[in-house]
Amino acid sequence: MTHFGDHQVSIYAAGMLAGQTPAWTTDLASLERHAAEVLPPEALGYIVPSAGGGSTARANVAAFEQWRIVPRMLRDHATRDLSTEVLGTPMAAPVLLGPVGVQTLAHPEGELATARAAAAQGLTYVHSTQAGHSIEQAAEANGDGERWFQLYWPTNDELCESFLSRAQASGYSTLVLTLDTTLLGWRPKDLDRGYLPFLANQGIANYTSDPVFSAMLDKPAEEDPATAGLAFAGVFPNPGLSWEQLPWLRERWDGPIVLKGVQHVDDARRAVDAGVQGIVVSNHGGRQVDGAVASLDVLPGIAEAVGEQLTVLFDSGVRSGPDVLKALALGADAVLLGRPYLYGLALGGQEGVEHVLRCLLAELDLTMGNAGCSTLADLVPDLLTRSPR
C-alpha cells in the first residue's frame, strides 16, 4: 500500500540520486514569506492580511500551539489509511480545498488550476461565489473530481436560484452557505489602498456569466466593467440574512447543506434544528471580526454538542499536517485548507498547489504514524494535551 508519507522518500531519492531539490519549500509555515516575494502589492494586500489589527488571525494560529501531541509507542502503524467520506463525498484524505475568492490575483489560471490540483490529489474542491472563473469553467477543470459550491447569498432571490441551478447542473454535490460575511469586515490593508477587486470586475465571474445578473446590466460586463462592479455591490451585502430563510434554500438545493462560519454552540444547535447536514467551525481566517475567538478554541465544545447530529468541519489557522491532526482529534470530521494552497498557487500555479497538498498530506500521514495512529478513528482527544498559555 502506498502512503502519502512516501512523498518524503521521493524527495530524498531525487536529491541524493539525481541532485534535484523541490522547486518550492517543504516548510509550509514559510509559504507566506515565499509567496510575498512574487505577489504584486494589491494581491498581497488582499490575500494575506485580516480584519483590523489581525488579532483573530494570530489567535487562530496560536491556538494550535496550545495543543500538544502525545505520541504512543509500539502501536502497529505500518499500514495507514487517511481516506474518508464526508456527506456522501469520497475523499482520499479529510482535507478540502476551501473556498477562496479572486484566486486570479494569485495566478492567472486561478480557480482552474486549483480545481485541477484538487482532482489530481483526490481531494474535494470548493468553488467560491467570488471566483475569477465561473461555476462551469471550474467544473470543467475539475473533471471527474469531487466538488462543492460555496454560496454568498445575494439579495436577489432570482440570482440566488440561478447560482444554485447552475451549480447543481455542473456537478457540485454539496452547498456551503457562508454566514459570517453578510458585510465585509474592516480590512485596513485594502482600505489604505482603496482596493476592492470586485469593483474592478475581478472575482465576479459567477455573476457576469449569469443570465439573471446580465439582465440587470445595460451593457455586457466586458464592455462596462465599472457598472458591472457596482451592480455586484448592489446584490452582495446581505445583512438581513436570517435563520428563517433557510427553508427557502432547502427547497431549492437537492443535496447536503453546510453552514460555514459557526463559532457559538447555540448557533450549532440552531443548525441542527434548521435541518442542515453540516457546519464549518470558522471565523473566515480572521478576515471578518478582529478580536474574535480562535476557531480551534470553540471546536471541542461544538463537536461535543452536535457532533453526533451534524458533520462538523473546520477551518481558520490550519498551516501544517500536525494542525490538521489536532483539528481532527478535537472533533472535526475534515478540515478546509485556505491560505497555504493559495500561496502554492502564487508560486507555481497548479503544480504549486499540488506541491503544497502533497507536502501537507505527507506531513499529516507521517505525524499520524509517528504518534502511533493508523486510521482517522485513532485521532481522539486523548491524543492531545493542552499546554498552559
Short mmCIF file of C-alpha atoms in Angstrom, two decimals:
data_model
loop_
_atom_site.label_atom_id
_atom_site.label_comp_id
_atom_site.label_asym_id
_atom_site.label_seq_id
_atom_site.Cartn_x
_atom_site.Cartn_y
_atom_site.Cartn_z
CA MET A 1 0.00 0.00 0.00
CA THR A 2 1.26 3.46 -0.86
CA HIS A 3 1.08 6.21 1.72
CA PHE A 4 1.06 9.99 1.43
CA GLY A 5 4.23 9.93 3.51
CA ASP A 6 6.03 8.17 0.64
CA HIS A 7 6.35 11.62 -0.92
CA GLN A 8 9.15 12.21 1.58
CA VAL A 9 11.09 9.24 0.19
CA SER A 10 10.70 10.53 -3.36
CA ILE A 11 12.11 13.91 -2.35
CA TYR A 12 15.14 12.33 -0.68
CA ALA A 13 15.68 9.97 -3.63
CA ALA A 14 15.55 12.83 -6.15
CA GLY A 15 18.03 14.80 -4.07
CA MET A 16 20.53 12.03 -3.43
CA LEU A 17 20.33 10.19 -6.75
CA ALA A 18 19.68 12.98 -9.24
CA GLY A 19 20.70 16.15 -7.41
CA GLN A 20 17.19 17.54 -7.70
CA THR A 21 15.61 19.52 -4.89
CA PRO A 22 11.99 20.69 -4.61
CA ALA A 23 11.10 23.75 -6.67
CA TRP A 24 9.45 25.28 -3.61
CA THR A 25 9.94 24.96 0.12
CA THR A 26 8.55 21.98 2.01
CA ASP A 27 8.32 24.16 5.14
CA LEU A 28 4.64 25.01 4.96
CA ALA A 29 4.96 27.60 7.71
CA SER A 30 7.20 29.71 5.47
CA LEU A 31 4.96 29.63 2.39
CA GLU A 32 3.57 33.08 3.10
CA ARG A 33 7.03 34.65 3.08
CA HIS A 34 7.93 32.98 -0.22
CA ALA A 35 4.61 33.91 -1.84
CA ALA A 36 5.07 37.52 -0.72
CA GLU A 37 8.14 37.67 -2.96
CA VAL A 38 6.10 37.01 -6.12
CA LEU A 39 2.69 38.55 -5.40
CA PRO A 40 2.01 42.13 -6.57
CA PRO A 41 1.15 44.61 -3.78
CA GLU A 42 -2.61 44.60 -4.42
CA ALA A 43 -2.79 40.82 -4.37
CA LEU A 44 -0.57 40.56 -1.32
CA GLY A 45 -2.64 43.17 0.49
CA TYR A 46 -5.86 41.32 -0.25
CA ILE A 47 -4.79 37.71 0.31
CA VAL A 48 -2.59 37.83 3.40
CA PRO A 49 -3.97 40.38 5.89
CA SER A 50 -7.04 40.03 8.06
CA ALA A 51 -9.59 42.26 9.75
CA GLY A 52 -8.42 45.16 11.88
CA GLY A 53 -5.05 44.65 13.50
CA GLY A 54 -5.05 40.92 12.73
CA SER A 55 -5.56 39.65 16.27
CA THR A 56 -8.08 37.00 15.25
CA ALA A 57 -5.79 35.58 12.57
CA ARG A 58 -2.93 35.46 15.07
CA ALA A 59 -5.19 33.79 17.64
CA ASN A 60 -6.16 31.13 15.09
CA VAL A 61 -2.54 30.12 14.59
CA ALA A 62 -1.61 30.45 18.26
CA ALA A 63 -4.50 28.21 19.32
CA PHE A 64 -2.85 25.23 17.63
CA GLU A 65 0.30 25.77 19.67
CA GLN A 66 -1.68 25.31 22.88
CA TRP A 67 -2.42 21.70 21.98
CA ARG A 68 0.49 19.24 22.03
CA ILE A 69 0.51 15.74 20.56
CA VAL A 70 1.26 12.87 22.95
CA PRO A 71 2.75 10.08 20.78
CA ARG A 72 2.03 6.46 21.69
CA MET A 73 4.59 3.70 21.10
CA LEU A 74 4.53 0.11 19.79
CA ARG A 75 1.25 0.54 18.01
CA ASP A 76 1.35 -1.08 14.59
CA HIS A 77 1.06 1.71 12.01
CA ALA A 78 2.80 0.03 9.09
CA THR A 79 -0.42 0.45 7.11
CA ARG A 80 -2.17 3.80 7.38
CA ASP A 81 -5.45 4.86 5.80
CA LEU A 82 -6.50 8.51 5.62
CA SER A 83 -9.42 8.03 3.26
CA THR A 84 -12.87 9.05 4.38
CA GLU A 85 -16.35 10.01 3.20
CA VAL A 86 -17.93 13.32 4.14
CA LEU A 87 -21.61 13.93 3.39
CA GLY A 88 -21.52 11.27 0.71
CA THR A 89 -18.34 12.63 -0.90
CA PRO A 90 -15.40 10.19 -1.02
CA MET A 91 -12.06 11.80 -0.16
CA ALA A 92 -8.51 10.48 -0.26
CA ALA A 93 -7.91 12.39 2.99
CA PRO A 94 -10.04 14.59 5.28
CA VAL A 95 -8.82 17.81 3.65
CA LEU A 96 -10.86 20.00 1.32
CA LEU A 97 -9.61 22.95 -0.69
CA GLY A 98 -11.72 25.62 0.94
CA PRO A 99 -13.49 28.39 -0.97
CA VAL A 100 -11.11 31.28 -1.59
CA GLY A 101 -12.24 34.19 -3.73
CA VAL A 102 -10.46 36.04 -6.53
CA GLN A 103 -7.78 33.39 -7.00
CA THR A 104 -6.76 35.09 -10.22
CA LEU A 105 -4.98 37.63 -8.02
CA ALA A 106 -2.51 34.86 -7.17
CA HIS A 107 -2.24 33.31 -10.64
CA PRO A 108 -3.99 33.92 -14.00
CA GLU A 109 -5.47 30.42 -14.03
CA GLY A 110 -6.80 30.91 -10.51
CA GLU A 111 -9.59 28.50 -9.62
CA LEU A 112 -8.98 26.41 -12.73
CA ALA A 113 -5.52 25.46 -11.51
CA THR A 114 -6.83 24.80 -8.02
CA ALA A 115 -9.71 22.65 -9.26
CA ARG A 116 -7.33 20.55 -11.36
CA ALA A 117 -4.90 20.17 -8.47
CA ALA A 118 -7.66 19.01 -6.12
CA ALA A 119 -8.82 16.36 -8.57
CA ALA A 120 -5.27 15.17 -9.16
CA GLN A 121 -4.77 14.61 -5.44
CA GLY A 122 -8.18 13.03 -4.79
CA LEU A 123 -9.36 15.95 -2.66
CA THR A 124 -12.58 17.93 -2.80
CA TYR A 125 -12.59 21.38 -4.39
CA VAL A 126 -14.96 24.04 -3.03
CA HIS A 127 -15.78 26.79 -5.53
CA SER A 128 -16.32 30.29 -4.20
CA THR A 129 -19.16 32.56 -5.29
CA GLN A 130 -16.49 35.27 -5.57
CA ALA A 131 -14.39 33.43 -8.11
CA GLY A 132 -12.33 34.70 -11.01
CA HIS A 133 -13.66 31.85 -13.16
CA SER A 134 -17.24 30.70 -13.50
CA ILE A 135 -19.06 27.78 -11.94
CA GLU A 136 -19.00 25.94 -15.26
CA GLN A 137 -15.36 26.66 -16.04
CA ALA A 138 -14.20 25.39 -12.64
CA ALA A 139 -16.34 22.26 -13.01
CA GLU A 140 -14.78 21.52 -16.38
CA ALA A 141 -11.30 21.96 -14.94
CA ASN A 142 -12.19 19.70 -12.02
CA GLY A 143 -13.31 16.96 -14.41
CA ASP A 144 -14.21 13.78 -12.57
CA GLY A 145 -13.11 15.27 -9.24
CA GLU A 146 -15.39 15.90 -6.29
CA ARG A 147 -16.62 19.47 -5.89
CA TRP A 148 -18.82 21.55 -3.61
CA PHE A 149 -20.22 25.04 -4.15
CA GLN A 150 -19.91 27.88 -1.63
CA LEU A 151 -22.72 30.44 -1.65
CA TYR A 152 -22.72 34.06 -0.64
CA TRP A 153 -26.48 34.51 -0.58
CA PRO A 154 -27.29 37.54 -2.78
CA THR A 155 -30.16 39.87 -2.00
CA ASN A 156 -31.75 38.97 -5.34
CA ASP A 157 -33.60 35.66 -4.97
CA GLU A 158 -33.77 35.04 -8.71
CA LEU A 159 -30.00 35.38 -8.92
CA CYS A 160 -29.58 33.04 -5.97
CA GLU A 161 -31.77 30.42 -7.63
CA SER A 162 -29.74 30.75 -10.81
CA PHE A 163 -26.48 30.16 -8.91
CA LEU A 164 -27.96 27.06 -7.29
CA SER A 165 -29.31 25.58 -10.50
CA ARG A 166 -26.04 26.22 -12.35
CA ALA A 167 -24.02 24.59 -9.58
CA GLN A 168 -26.23 21.52 -9.49
CA ALA A 169 -26.16 21.20 -13.28
CA SER A 170 -22.35 21.37 -13.12
CA GLY A 171 -21.97 18.51 -10.65
CA TYR A 172 -21.41 20.30 -7.36
CA SER A 173 -22.77 17.90 -4.76
CA THR A 174 -22.83 19.92 -1.51
CA LEU A 175 -23.77 23.53 -0.82
CA VAL A 176 -21.67 25.53 1.64
CA LEU A 177 -23.51 28.66 2.79
CA THR A 178 -21.20 31.26 4.31
CA LEU A 179 -22.86 33.05 7.24
CA ASP A 180 -20.11 35.33 8.51
CA THR A 181 -19.67 37.65 5.54
CA THR A 182 -23.01 39.36 5.04
CA LEU A 183 -20.95 42.56 5.35
CA LEU A 184 -17.25 42.97 4.61
CA GLY A 185 -15.04 43.21 7.66
CA TRP A 186 -12.83 46.23 8.32
CA ARG A 187 -9.63 45.45 6.40
CA PRO A 188 -7.09 48.28 6.70
CA LYS A 189 -4.63 46.88 4.15
CA ASP A 190 -7.27 47.06 1.43
CA LEU A 191 -8.73 50.31 2.74
CA ASP A 192 -5.37 52.08 2.75
CA ARG A 193 -5.04 51.25 -0.95
CA GLY A 194 -8.71 51.94 -1.67
CA TYR A 195 -8.67 48.49 -3.25
CA LEU A 196 -11.63 46.16 -3.67
CA PRO A 197 -11.15 43.82 -6.64
CA PHE A 198 -14.86 43.15 -7.18
CA LEU A 199 -15.49 46.76 -8.16
CA ALA A 200 -12.89 46.34 -10.90
CA ASN A 201 -14.77 43.33 -12.28
CA GLN A 202 -12.39 40.85 -10.64
CA GLY A 203 -13.73 37.88 -8.70
CA ILE A 204 -17.28 38.23 -10.01
CA ALA A 205 -17.13 35.76 -12.90
CA ASN A 206 -20.05 33.78 -11.47
CA TYR A 207 -22.13 36.94 -11.67
CA THR A 208 -21.07 38.24 -15.07
CA SER A 209 -21.62 34.78 -16.58
CA ASP A 210 -25.11 34.56 -15.11
CA PRO A 211 -28.18 35.37 -17.24
CA VAL A 212 -30.07 36.90 -14.33
CA PHE A 213 -27.21 39.21 -13.40
CA SER A 214 -26.50 40.07 -17.03
CA ALA A 215 -30.13 41.14 -17.45
CA MET A 216 -29.51 43.79 -14.78
CA LEU A 217 -26.85 45.46 -16.95
CA ASP A 218 -27.36 47.84 -19.86
CA LYS A 219 -24.09 46.65 -21.40
CA PRO A 220 -22.15 43.40 -21.09
CA ALA A 221 -19.65 43.40 -18.22
CA GLU A 222 -16.67 43.25 -20.56
CA GLU A 223 -17.82 46.49 -22.22
CA ASP A 224 -18.62 48.33 -18.99
CA PRO A 225 -16.79 46.65 -16.09
CA ALA A 226 -17.33 49.57 -13.71
CA THR A 227 -21.12 49.31 -13.97
CA ALA A 228 -20.91 45.54 -13.51
CA GLY A 229 -18.88 46.07 -10.34
CA LEU A 230 -21.48 48.49 -9.00
CA ALA A 231 -24.27 46.07 -9.85
CA PHE A 232 -22.44 43.40 -7.90
CA ALA A 233 -22.20 45.77 -4.93
CA GLY A 234 -25.97 46.09 -5.08
CA VAL A 235 -26.59 42.36 -4.55
CA PHE A 236 -23.65 41.16 -2.42
CA PRO A 237 -24.11 42.67 1.07
CA ASN A 238 -26.94 40.77 2.74
CA PRO A 239 -27.05 41.74 6.43
CA GLY A 240 -30.73 40.82 6.60
CA LEU A 241 -29.98 37.11 6.17
CA SER A 242 -31.63 35.08 8.94
CA TRP A 243 -32.36 31.56 10.12
CA GLU A 244 -35.93 31.93 8.89
CA GLN A 245 -34.73 31.95 5.28
CA LEU A 246 -33.06 28.54 5.38
CA PRO A 247 -36.23 26.58 4.45
CA TRP A 248 -36.27 28.54 1.15
CA LEU A 249 -32.75 27.34 0.47
CA ARG A 250 -33.51 23.72 1.38
CA GLU A 251 -36.37 23.70 -1.11
CA ARG A 252 -34.01 24.74 -3.91
CA TRP A 253 -30.94 22.58 -3.25
CA ASP A 254 -31.03 18.84 -3.84
CA GLY A 255 -28.14 17.75 -1.65
CA PRO A 256 -26.41 18.34 1.67
CA ILE A 257 -26.21 21.89 3.03
CA VAL A 258 -23.35 23.05 5.24
CA LEU A 259 -23.34 26.31 7.22
CA LYS A 260 -19.91 27.96 7.29
CA GLY A 261 -18.91 30.43 9.98
CA VAL A 262 -20.30 28.85 13.17
CA GLN A 263 -18.46 29.92 16.33
CA HIS A 264 -21.06 29.56 19.09
CA VAL A 265 -22.50 26.31 20.35
CA ASP A 266 -26.03 27.75 20.34
CA ASP A 267 -25.70 28.51 16.62
CA ALA A 268 -24.54 24.93 16.09
CA ARG A 269 -27.68 23.70 17.84
CA ARG A 270 -29.81 26.00 15.70
CA ALA A 271 -28.18 24.44 12.66
CA VAL A 272 -29.42 21.06 13.86
CA ASP A 273 -32.92 22.47 14.29
CA ALA A 274 -32.73 24.02 10.82
CA GLY A 275 -32.25 20.59 9.27
CA VAL A 276 -28.93 21.18 7.58
CA GLN A 277 -26.37 18.40 7.35
CA GLY A 278 -23.17 20.08 8.47
CA ILE A 279 -21.36 23.14 9.77
CA VAL A 280 -17.91 24.63 9.38
CA VAL A 281 -16.42 25.95 12.61
CA SER A 282 -14.73 29.01 11.16
CA ASN A 283 -14.05 32.70 11.65
CA HIS A 284 -13.20 33.25 7.98
CA GLY A 285 -9.50 33.05 8.69
CA GLY A 286 -9.76 36.15 10.85
CA ARG A 287 -10.88 38.30 7.92
CA GLN A 288 -14.19 39.46 9.39
CA VAL A 289 -14.16 40.22 13.13
CA ASP A 290 -10.97 41.44 14.77
CA GLY A 291 -10.66 40.31 18.36
CA ALA A 292 -12.82 37.22 17.81
CA VAL A 293 -12.29 33.84 19.41
CA ALA A 294 -9.94 31.40 17.69
CA SER A 295 -11.84 28.73 15.81
CA LEU A 296 -9.89 25.89 17.41
CA ASP A 297 -10.80 27.13 20.89
CA VAL A 298 -14.51 26.60 20.23
CA LEU A 299 -14.24 23.41 18.16
CA PRO A 300 -14.26 20.86 21.04
CA GLY A 301 -17.40 22.29 22.66
CA ILE A 302 -19.27 22.49 19.38
CA ALA A 303 -18.22 18.97 18.34
CA GLU A 304 -19.34 17.61 21.71
CA ALA A 305 -22.71 19.37 21.43
CA VAL A 306 -23.68 18.46 17.87
CA GLY A 307 -21.07 16.05 16.52
CA GLU A 308 -23.44 13.09 16.58
CA GLN A 309 -26.12 15.03 14.71
CA LEU A 310 -24.11 17.06 12.20
CA THR A 311 -20.95 16.72 10.17
CA VAL A 312 -18.50 19.12 11.81
CA LEU A 313 -15.89 20.65 9.54
CA PHE A 314 -13.19 23.15 10.48
CA ASP A 315 -11.09 25.94 9.06
CA SER A 316 -9.08 29.01 10.18
CA GLY A 317 -5.43 28.79 11.12
CA VAL A 318 -4.54 25.43 9.52
CA ARG A 319 -0.97 25.68 8.27
CA SER A 320 0.50 22.16 8.57
CA GLY A 321 -0.10 18.43 8.82
CA PRO A 322 0.02 18.49 12.64
CA ASP A 323 -2.60 21.26 12.58
CA VAL A 324 -4.90 19.00 10.59
CA LEU A 325 -4.30 16.16 13.05
CA LYS A 326 -5.12 18.39 16.02
CA ALA A 327 -8.37 19.64 14.49
CA LEU A 328 -9.46 16.08 13.70
CA ALA A 329 -8.58 14.90 17.19
CA LEU A 330 -10.63 17.73 18.69
CA GLY A 331 -13.76 16.72 16.84
CA ALA A 332 -13.61 17.82 13.20
CA ASP A 333 -14.61 15.32 10.53
CA ALA A 334 -12.44 17.14 7.99
CA VAL A 335 -10.69 20.48 7.55
CA LEU A 336 -10.84 23.12 4.84
CA LEU A 337 -7.47 24.48 3.76
CA GLY A 338 -7.22 28.13 2.72
CA ARG A 339 -4.21 30.43 2.51
CA PRO A 340 -1.49 27.72 2.23
CA TYR A 341 -2.72 26.37 -1.08
CA LEU A 342 -3.24 29.91 -2.35
CA TYR A 343 0.43 30.59 -1.63
CA GLY A 344 1.26 27.49 -3.64
CA LEU A 345 -0.92 28.82 -6.45
CA ALA A 346 1.01 32.09 -6.42
CA LEU A 347 4.34 30.28 -6.51
CA GLY A 348 3.62 27.77 -9.25
CA GLY A 349 0.04 27.56 -10.47
CA GLN A 350 -1.41 24.05 -10.46
CA GLU A 351 1.98 22.49 -9.75
CA GLY A 352 2.45 24.83 -6.80
CA VAL A 353 -0.94 23.87 -5.35
CA GLU A 354 -0.20 20.18 -5.80
CA HIS A 355 3.19 20.65 -4.12
CA VAL A 356 1.53 22.19 -1.07
CA LEU A 357 -1.11 19.46 -0.93
CA ARG A 358 1.42 16.62 -1.26
CA CYS A 359 3.56 18.15 1.48
CA LEU A 360 0.60 18.72 3.78
CA LEU A 361 -0.73 15.19 3.32
CA ALA A 362 2.73 13.65 3.71
CA GLU A 363 3.29 15.55 6.93
CA LEU A 364 -0.16 14.54 8.20
CA ASP A 365 0.47 10.89 7.32
CA LEU A 366 3.90 10.79 8.93
CA THR A 367 2.74 12.66 12.02
CA MET A 368 -0.10 10.19 12.45
CA GLY A 369 2.25 7.23 12.14
CA ASN A 370 4.85 8.66 14.49
CA ALA A 371 2.10 9.36 17.01
CA GLY A 372 1.01 5.72 16.86
CA CYS A 373 -2.09 6.18 14.68
CA SER A 374 -3.05 4.16 11.64
CA THR A 375 -6.59 5.36 10.89
CA LEU A 376 -8.62 8.51 11.37
CA ALA A 377 -10.54 6.72 14.15
CA ASP A 378 -7.33 6.84 16.20
CA LEU A 379 -7.42 10.64 16.24
CA VAL A 380 -9.21 11.22 19.54
CA PRO A 381 -8.92 13.98 22.17
CA ASP A 382 -6.71 11.77 24.38
CA LEU A 383 -4.02 12.03 21.72
CA LEU A 384 -3.53 15.66 22.76
CA THR A 385 -2.73 17.56 25.92
CA ARG A 386 -3.28 21.25 26.45
CA SER A 387 -0.33 23.39 27.47
CA PRO A 388 -0.89 26.41 29.70
CA ARG A 389 -0.82 29.70 27.82
#
